[in-house]
């Protein structure tokens, strides 16, 4: 962690068999002081509803302590599905990690 910033890279599918790892890792980072958390999903080929639920869980935990969460690097197919859920209005999506970390203060 640097200056409260943490990037968690997700590789492989984010589904019922893997969401607990993401959730536990992100919650631990938040509990130990992360205030800017970016989930790098550029190496994630698939996610199901449990994966999106894990993102919502991370967002709720972060919001309780005044931290923010952003997603970065979704493929165009997964991005379309994410936007259809409307969650992009809650947890913002960026093209890459650097863009997410440089987000305007109005997104905090």
CSV table of N, CA and C in Angstrom, one decimal:
chain,number,residue,atom,x,y,z
A,1,UNK,N,0.9,-1.2,0.0
A,1,UNK,CA,0.0,0.0,0.0
A,1,UNK,C,0.9,1.2,0.0
A,2,UNK,N,0.5,2.2,-0.8
A,2,UNK,CA,1.3,3.4,-0.9
A,2,UNK,C,0.3,4.6,-0.8
A,3,UNK,N,0.4,5.4,0.2
A,3,UNK,CA,-0.4,6.6,0.4
A,3,UNK,C,-1.9,6.2,0.5
A,4,UNK,N,-2.2,5.0,1.0
A,4,UNK,CA,-3.6,4.5,1.1
A,4,UNK,C,-4.1,4.0,-0.2
A,5,UNK,N,-3.3,3.9,-1.2
A,5,UNK,CA,-3.7,3.4,-2.5
A,5,UNK,C,-3.4,1.9,-2.7
A,6,UNK,N,-4.3,1.1,-3.1
A,6,UNK,CA,-4.1,-0.3,-3.3
A,6,UNK,C,-4.7,-0.7,-4.7
A,7,UNK,N,-4.0,-1.5,-5.4
A,7,UNK,CA,-4.5,-2.1,-6.6
A,7,UNK,C,-4.5,-3.6,-6.4
A,8,UNK,N,-5.7,-4.2,-6.6
A,8,UNK,CA,-5.8,-5.7,-6.5
A,8,UNK,C,-6.1,-6.2,-7.9
A,9,UNK,N,-5.2,-7.0,-8.4
A,9,UNK,CA,-5.3,-7.6,-9.8
A,9,UNK,C,-6.1,-8.9,-9.7
A,10,UNK,N,-7.1,-9.0,-10.5
A,10,UNK,CA,-7.9,-10.3,-10.5
A,10,UNK,C,-7.5,-11.0,-11.8
A,11,UNK,N,-7.1,-12.2,-11.7
A,11,UNK,CA,-6.8,-13.0,-12.8
A,11,UNK,C,-7.7,-14.3,-12.8
A,12,UNK,N,-8.1,-14.6,-14.0
A,12,UNK,CA,-9.0,-15.8,-14.1
A,12,UNK,C,-10.5,-15.3,-13.9
A,13,UNK,N,-11.4,-16.3,-13.9
A,13,UNK,CA,-12.8,-16.0,-13.7
A,13,UNK,C,-13.1,-15.6,-12.3
A,14,UNK,N,-14.0,-14.7,-12.2
A,14,UNK,CA,-14.5,-14.2,-10.9
A,14,UNK,C,-15.9,-14.8,-10.7
A,15,UNK,N,-16.0,-15.9,-10.1
A,15,UNK,CA,-17.3,-16.6,-10.0
A,15,UNK,C,-17.5,-17.1,-8.5
A,16,UNK,N,-18.5,-17.9,-8.4
A,16,UNK,CA,-18.8,-18.5,-7.0
A,16,UNK,C,-17.6,-19.2,-6.4
A,17,UNK,N,-16.7,-19.8,-7.2
A,17,UNK,CA,-15.6,-20.5,-6.6
A,17,UNK,C,-14.4,-19.6,-6.2
A,18,UNK,N,-14.4,-18.3,-6.7
A,18,UNK,CA,-13.3,-17.5,-6.4
A,18,UNK,C,-13.6,-16.2,-5.7
A,19,UNK,N,-14.9,-15.8,-5.6
A,19,UNK,CA,-15.2,-14.5,-5.0
A,19,UNK,C,-14.8,-14.3,-3.5
A,20,UNK,N,-14.7,-15.4,-2.8
A,20,UNK,CA,-14.3,-15.3,-1.4
A,20,UNK,C,-12.9,-14.7,-1.3
A,21,UNK,N,-12.0,-15.1,-2.2
A,21,UNK,CA,-10.6,-14.6,-2.2
A,21,UNK,C,-10.6,-13.1,-2.4
A,22,UNK,N,-11.3,-12.7,-3.4
A,22,UNK,CA,-11.3,-11.2,-3.7
A,22,UNK,C,-11.9,-10.5,-2.5
A,23,UNK,N,-13.1,-10.9,-2.1
A,23,UNK,CA,-13.7,-10.2,-1.0
A,23,UNK,C,-12.8,-10.1,0.3
A,24,UNK,N,-12.2,-11.2,0.6
A,24,UNK,CA,-11.3,-11.3,1.8
A,24,UNK,C,-10.1,-10.4,1.6
A,25,UNK,N,-9.5,-10.4,0.5
A,25,UNK,CA,-8.3,-9.6,0.2
A,25,UNK,C,-8.7,-8.1,0.2
A,26,UNK,N,-9.8,-7.7,-0.4
A,26,UNK,CA,-10.2,-6.3,-0.5
A,26,UNK,C,-10.6,-5.8,0.9
A,27,UNK,N,-11.4,-6.6,1.6
A,27,UNK,CA,-11.8,-6.2,3.0
A,27,UNK,C,-10.6,-6.0,3.9
A,28,UNK,N,-9.6,-6.9,3.8
A,28,UNK,CA,-8.4,-6.8,4.6
A,28,UNK,C,-7.6,-5.5,4.3
A,29,UNK,N,-7.5,-5.2,3.0
A,29,UNK,CA,-6.8,-4.0,2.6
A,29,UNK,C,-7.6,-2.7,3.2
A,30,UNK,N,-8.9,-2.8,3.1
A,30,UNK,CA,-9.7,-1.6,3.6
A,30,UNK,C,-9.5,-1.5,5.1
A,31,UNK,N,-9.5,-2.6,5.8
A,31,UNK,CA,-9.4,-2.6,7.3
A,31,UNK,C,-8.0,-2.2,7.7
A,32,UNK,N,-7.0,-2.3,6.9
A,32,UNK,CA,-5.7,-1.9,7.2
A,32,UNK,C,-5.3,-0.6,6.7
A,33,UNK,N,-6.2,0.2,6.2
A,33,UNK,CA,-6.0,1.6,5.8
A,33,UNK,C,-6.1,2.0,4.3
A,34,UNK,N,-6.4,1.1,3.4
A,34,UNK,CA,-6.6,1.5,2.0
A,34,UNK,C,-7.8,2.4,1.9
A,35,UNK,N,-7.6,3.5,1.2
A,35,UNK,CA,-8.6,4.5,1.0
A,35,UNK,C,-8.9,4.7,-0.4
A,36,UNK,N,-8.1,4.2,-1.3
A,36,UNK,CA,-8.3,4.3,-2.7
A,36,UNK,C,-8.0,2.9,-3.2
A,37,UNK,N,-9.0,2.1,-3.6
A,37,UNK,CA,-8.9,0.7,-4.0
A,37,UNK,C,-9.3,0.6,-5.4
A,38,UNK,N,-8.4,0.1,-6.2
A,38,UNK,CA,-8.7,-0.2,-7.6
A,38,UNK,C,-8.7,-1.7,-7.9
A,39,UNK,N,-9.7,-2.2,-8.4
A,39,UNK,CA,-9.7,-3.6,-8.8
A,39,UNK,C,-9.4,-3.7,-10.3
A,40,UNK,N,-8.2,-4.2,-10.6
A,40,UNK,CA,-7.7,-4.3,-12.0
A,40,UNK,C,-8.3,-5.7,-12.5
A,41,UNK,N,-9.2,-5.5,-13.5
A,41,UNK,CA,-9.9,-6.7,-14.0
A,41,UNK,C,-9.4,-7.0,-15.4
A,42,UNK,N,-8.3,-6.5,-15.8
A,42,UNK,CA,-7.8,-6.6,-17.2
A,42,UNK,C,-7.5,-8.1,-17.6
A,43,UNK,N,-7.2,-8.9,-16.6
A,43,UNK,CA,-6.9,-10.3,-16.8
A,43,UNK,C,-8.0,-11.2,-16.4
A,44,UNK,N,-9.2,-10.7,-16.3
A,44,UNK,CA,-10.4,-11.4,-15.9
A,44,UNK,C,-11.3,-11.7,-17.2
A,45,UNK,N,-11.4,-12.9,-17.6
A,45,UNK,CA,-12.2,-13.2,-18.8
A,45,UNK,C,-13.7,-13.4,-18.6
A,46,UNK,N,-14.1,-13.6,-17.3
A,46,UNK,CA,-15.5,-13.9,-17.1
A,46,UNK,C,-15.8,-13.5,-15.6
A,47,UNK,N,-17.0,-13.1,-15.4
A,47,UNK,CA,-17.6,-13.0,-14.1
A,47,UNK,C,-19.1,-13.2,-14.1
A,48,UNK,N,-19.6,-13.8,-13.0
A,48,UNK,CA,-21.0,-14.0,-13.0
A,48,UNK,C,-21.6,-13.1,-11.9
A,49,UNK,N,-22.8,-13.4,-11.6
A,49,UNK,CA,-23.5,-12.5,-10.6
A,49,UNK,C,-22.8,-12.5,-9.3
A,50,UNK,N,-22.2,-13.6,-8.9
A,50,UNK,CA,-21.5,-13.6,-7.6
A,50,UNK,C,-20.3,-12.7,-7.6
A,51,UNK,N,-19.7,-12.6,-8.8
A,51,UNK,CA,-18.5,-11.7,-8.9
A,51,UNK,C,-19.0,-10.2,-8.8
A,52,UNK,N,-20.1,-9.9,-9.4
A,52,UNK,CA,-20.6,-8.5,-9.3
A,52,UNK,C,-21.1,-8.3,-7.8
A,53,UNK,N,-21.6,-9.3,-7.2
A,53,UNK,CA,-22.0,-9.2,-5.8
A,53,UNK,C,-20.8,-8.9,-4.9
A,54,UNK,N,-19.6,-9.5,-5.2
A,54,UNK,CA,-18.4,-9.3,-4.5
A,54,UNK,C,-17.9,-7.9,-4.6
A,55,UNK,N,-18.1,-7.3,-5.8
A,55,UNK,CA,-17.7,-5.9,-6.0
A,55,UNK,C,-18.6,-5.0,-5.2
A,56,UNK,N,-19.9,-5.3,-5.1
A,56,UNK,CA,-20.8,-4.5,-4.3
A,56,UNK,C,-20.5,-4.6,-2.8
A,57,UNK,N,-20.1,-5.8,-2.4
A,57,UNK,CA,-19.6,-6.0,-1.0
A,57,UNK,C,-18.4,-5.2,-0.7
A,58,UNK,N,-17.4,-5.2,-1.6
A,58,UNK,CA,-16.2,-4.4,-1.4
A,58,UNK,C,-16.6,-2.9,-1.3
A,59,UNK,N,-17.5,-2.5,-2.2
A,59,UNK,CA,-17.9,-1.1,-2.2
A,59,UNK,C,-18.6,-0.7,-0.9
A,60,UNK,N,-19.5,-1.5,-0.4
A,60,UNK,CA,-20.1,-1.2,0.9
A,60,UNK,C,-19.1,-1.1,2.0
A,61,UNK,N,-18.2,-2.0,2.1
A,61,UNK,CA,-17.2,-2.0,3.2
A,61,UNK,C,-16.3,-0.7,3.1
A,62,UNK,N,-15.9,-0.4,1.9
A,62,UNK,CA,-15.1,0.8,1.7
A,62,UNK,C,-15.9,2.1,2.0
A,63,UNK,N,-17.2,2.1,1.6
A,63,UNK,CA,-18.0,3.3,1.9
A,63,UNK,C,-18.1,3.5,3.4
A,64,UNK,N,-18.2,2.5,4.2
A,64,UNK,CA,-18.3,2.6,5.7
A,64,UNK,C,-17.2,3.3,6.3
A,65,UNK,N,-16.0,3.3,5.7
A,65,UNK,CA,-14.8,4.0,6.3
A,65,UNK,C,-14.4,5.2,5.4
A,66,UNK,N,-15.2,5.6,4.5
A,66,UNK,CA,-14.9,6.7,3.7
A,66,UNK,C,-13.9,6.5,2.6
A,67,UNK,N,-13.7,5.3,2.2
A,67,UNK,CA,-12.8,4.9,1.1
A,67,UNK,C,-13.6,4.8,-0.2
A,68,UNK,N,-12.9,4.8,-1.3
A,68,UNK,CA,-13.6,4.6,-2.6
A,68,UNK,C,-13.0,3.4,-3.3
A,69,UNK,N,-13.8,2.8,-4.2
A,69,UNK,CA,-13.5,1.7,-5.0
A,69,UNK,C,-13.8,2.0,-6.5
A,70,UNK,N,-12.9,1.6,-7.4
A,70,UNK,CA,-13.1,1.8,-8.8
A,70,UNK,C,-12.6,0.5,-9.5
A,71,UNK,N,-13.2,0.2,-10.7
A,71,UNK,CA,-12.8,-0.9,-11.5
A,71,UNK,C,-12.0,-0.4,-12.6
A,72,UNK,N,-11.1,-1.2,-13.1
A,72,UNK,CA,-10.3,-0.8,-14.3
A,72,UNK,C,-10.1,-2.0,-15.2
A,73,UNK,N,-10.0,-1.8,-16.5
A,73,UNK,CA,-9.6,-2.7,-17.4
A,73,UNK,C,-10.6,-3.8,-17.9
A,74,UNK,N,-11.9,-3.7,-17.7
A,74,UNK,CA,-12.8,-4.7,-18.1
A,74,UNK,C,-12.8,-4.8,-19.7
A,75,UNK,N,-12.9,-6.0,-20.2
A,75,UNK,CA,-13.0,-6.2,-21.6
A,75,UNK,C,-14.3,-5.5,-22.1
A,76,UNK,N,-14.4,-5.2,-23.4
A,76,UNK,CA,-15.6,-4.5,-23.9
A,76,UNK,C,-16.9,-5.4,-23.7
A,77,UNK,N,-16.8,-6.7,-23.8
A,77,UNK,CA,-17.9,-7.5,-23.5
A,77,UNK,C,-18.4,-7.4,-22.1
A,78,UNK,N,-17.5,-7.6,-21.2
A,78,UNK,CA,-17.8,-7.5,-19.7
A,78,UNK,C,-18.2,-6.1,-19.3
A,79,UNK,N,-17.6,-5.1,-20.0
A,79,UNK,CA,-18.0,-3.7,-19.7
A,79,UNK,C,-19.5,-3.5,-20.0
A,80,UNK,N,-19.9,-4.0,-21.2
A,80,UNK,CA,-21.3,-3.8,-21.6
A,80,UNK,C,-22.2,-4.5,-20.6
A,81,UNK,N,-21.9,-5.7,-20.1
A,81,UNK,CA,-22.7,-6.3,-19.1
A,81,UNK,C,-22.8,-5.6,-17.8
A,82,UNK,N,-21.6,-5.0,-17.4
A,82,UNK,CA,-21.5,-4.3,-16.2
A,82,UNK,C,-22.4,-3.0,-16.3
A,83,UNK,N,-22.3,-2.3,-17.4
A,83,UNK,CA,-23.1,-1.1,-17.5
A,83,UNK,C,-24.6,-1.4,-17.5
A,84,UNK,N,-25.0,-2.5,-18.1
A,84,UNK,CA,-26.4,-2.9,-18.1
A,84,UNK,C,-26.9,-3.1,-16.7
A,85,UNK,N,-26.1,-3.5,-15.7
A,85,UNK,CA,-26.6,-3.6,-14.3
A,85,UNK,C,-26.8,-2.3,-13.6
A,86,UNK,N,-26.2,-1.2,-14.2
A,86,UNK,CA,-26.3,0.1,-13.6
A,86,UNK,C,-25.3,0.3,-12.4
A,87,UNK,N,-24.5,-0.7,-12.2
A,87,UNK,CA,-23.5,-0.5,-11.1
A,87,UNK,C,-22.4,0.5,-11.4
A,88,UNK,N,-22.3,0.8,-12.7
A,88,UNK,CA,-21.2,1.8,-13.1
A,88,UNK,C,-21.6,3.2,-12.5
A,89,UNK,N,-22.8,3.4,-12.1
A,89,UNK,CA,-23.2,4.6,-11.5
A,89,UNK,C,-22.8,4.6,-10.0
A,90,UNK,N,-22.4,3.5,-9.5
A,90,UNK,CA,-22.0,3.4,-8.1
A,90,UNK,C,-20.5,3.1,-7.9
A,91,UNK,N,-20.0,2.1,-8.6
A,91,UNK,CA,-18.6,1.8,-8.6
A,91,UNK,C,-18.1,2.2,-10.0
A,92,UNK,N,-17.3,3.3,-10.2
A,92,UNK,CA,-16.9,3.7,-11.5
A,92,UNK,C,-16.0,2.8,-12.2
A,93,UNK,N,-16.1,2.8,-13.5
A,93,UNK,CA,-15.2,2.0,-14.4
A,93,UNK,C,-14.3,2.8,-15.2
A,94,UNK,N,-13.0,2.4,-15.2
A,94,UNK,CA,-12.0,3.2,-15.9
A,94,UNK,C,-11.3,2.2,-16.9
A,95,UNK,N,-10.7,2.8,-17.9
A,95,UNK,CA,-10.0,2.0,-18.9
A,95,UNK,C,-8.8,1.3,-18.4
A,96,UNK,N,-8.1,1.9,-17.4
A,96,UNK,CA,-6.9,1.3,-16.9
A,96,UNK,C,-6.6,1.8,-15.5
A,97,UNK,N,-5.7,1.2,-14.8
A,97,UNK,CA,-5.4,1.4,-13.4
A,97,UNK,C,-4.9,2.9,-13.2
A,98,UNK,N,-4.0,3.4,-14.1
A,98,UNK,CA,-3.5,4.7,-13.9
A,98,UNK,C,-4.7,5.7,-14.0
A,99,UNK,N,-5.6,5.5,-14.9
A,99,UNK,CA,-6.7,6.4,-15.1
A,99,UNK,C,-7.6,6.4,-13.8
A,100,UNK,N,-7.8,5.2,-13.3
A,100,UNK,CA,-8.6,5.0,-12.1
A,100,UNK,C,-7.9,5.7,-10.9
A,101,UNK,N,-6.6,5.6,-10.7
A,101,UNK,CA,-5.9,6.3,-9.6
A,101,UNK,C,-5.9,7.8,-9.8
A,102,UNK,N,-6.0,8.3,-11.0
A,102,UNK,CA,-6.0,9.7,-11.2
A,102,UNK,C,-7.4,10.3,-11.3
A,103,UNK,N,-8.4,9.6,-10.8
A,103,UNK,CA,-9.8,10.1,-10.9
A,103,UNK,C,-9.9,11.4,-10.2
A,104,UNK,N,-10.9,12.2,-10.8
A,104,UNK,CA,-11.1,13.5,-10.1
A,104,UNK,C,-11.6,13.4,-8.7
A,105,UNK,N,-11.4,14.3,-7.9
A,105,UNK,CA,-11.8,14.3,-6.5
A,105,UNK,C,-13.3,14.2,-6.4
A,106,UNK,N,-14.0,14.7,-7.4
A,106,UNK,CA,-15.5,14.7,-7.4
A,106,UNK,C,-16.0,13.2,-7.3
A,107,UNK,N,-15.2,12.3,-7.7
A,107,UNK,CA,-15.7,10.9,-7.6
A,107,UNK,C,-15.5,10.2,-6.3
A,108,UNK,N,-14.8,10.9,-5.4
A,108,UNK,CA,-14.5,10.3,-4.1
A,108,UNK,C,-15.8,10.2,-3.2
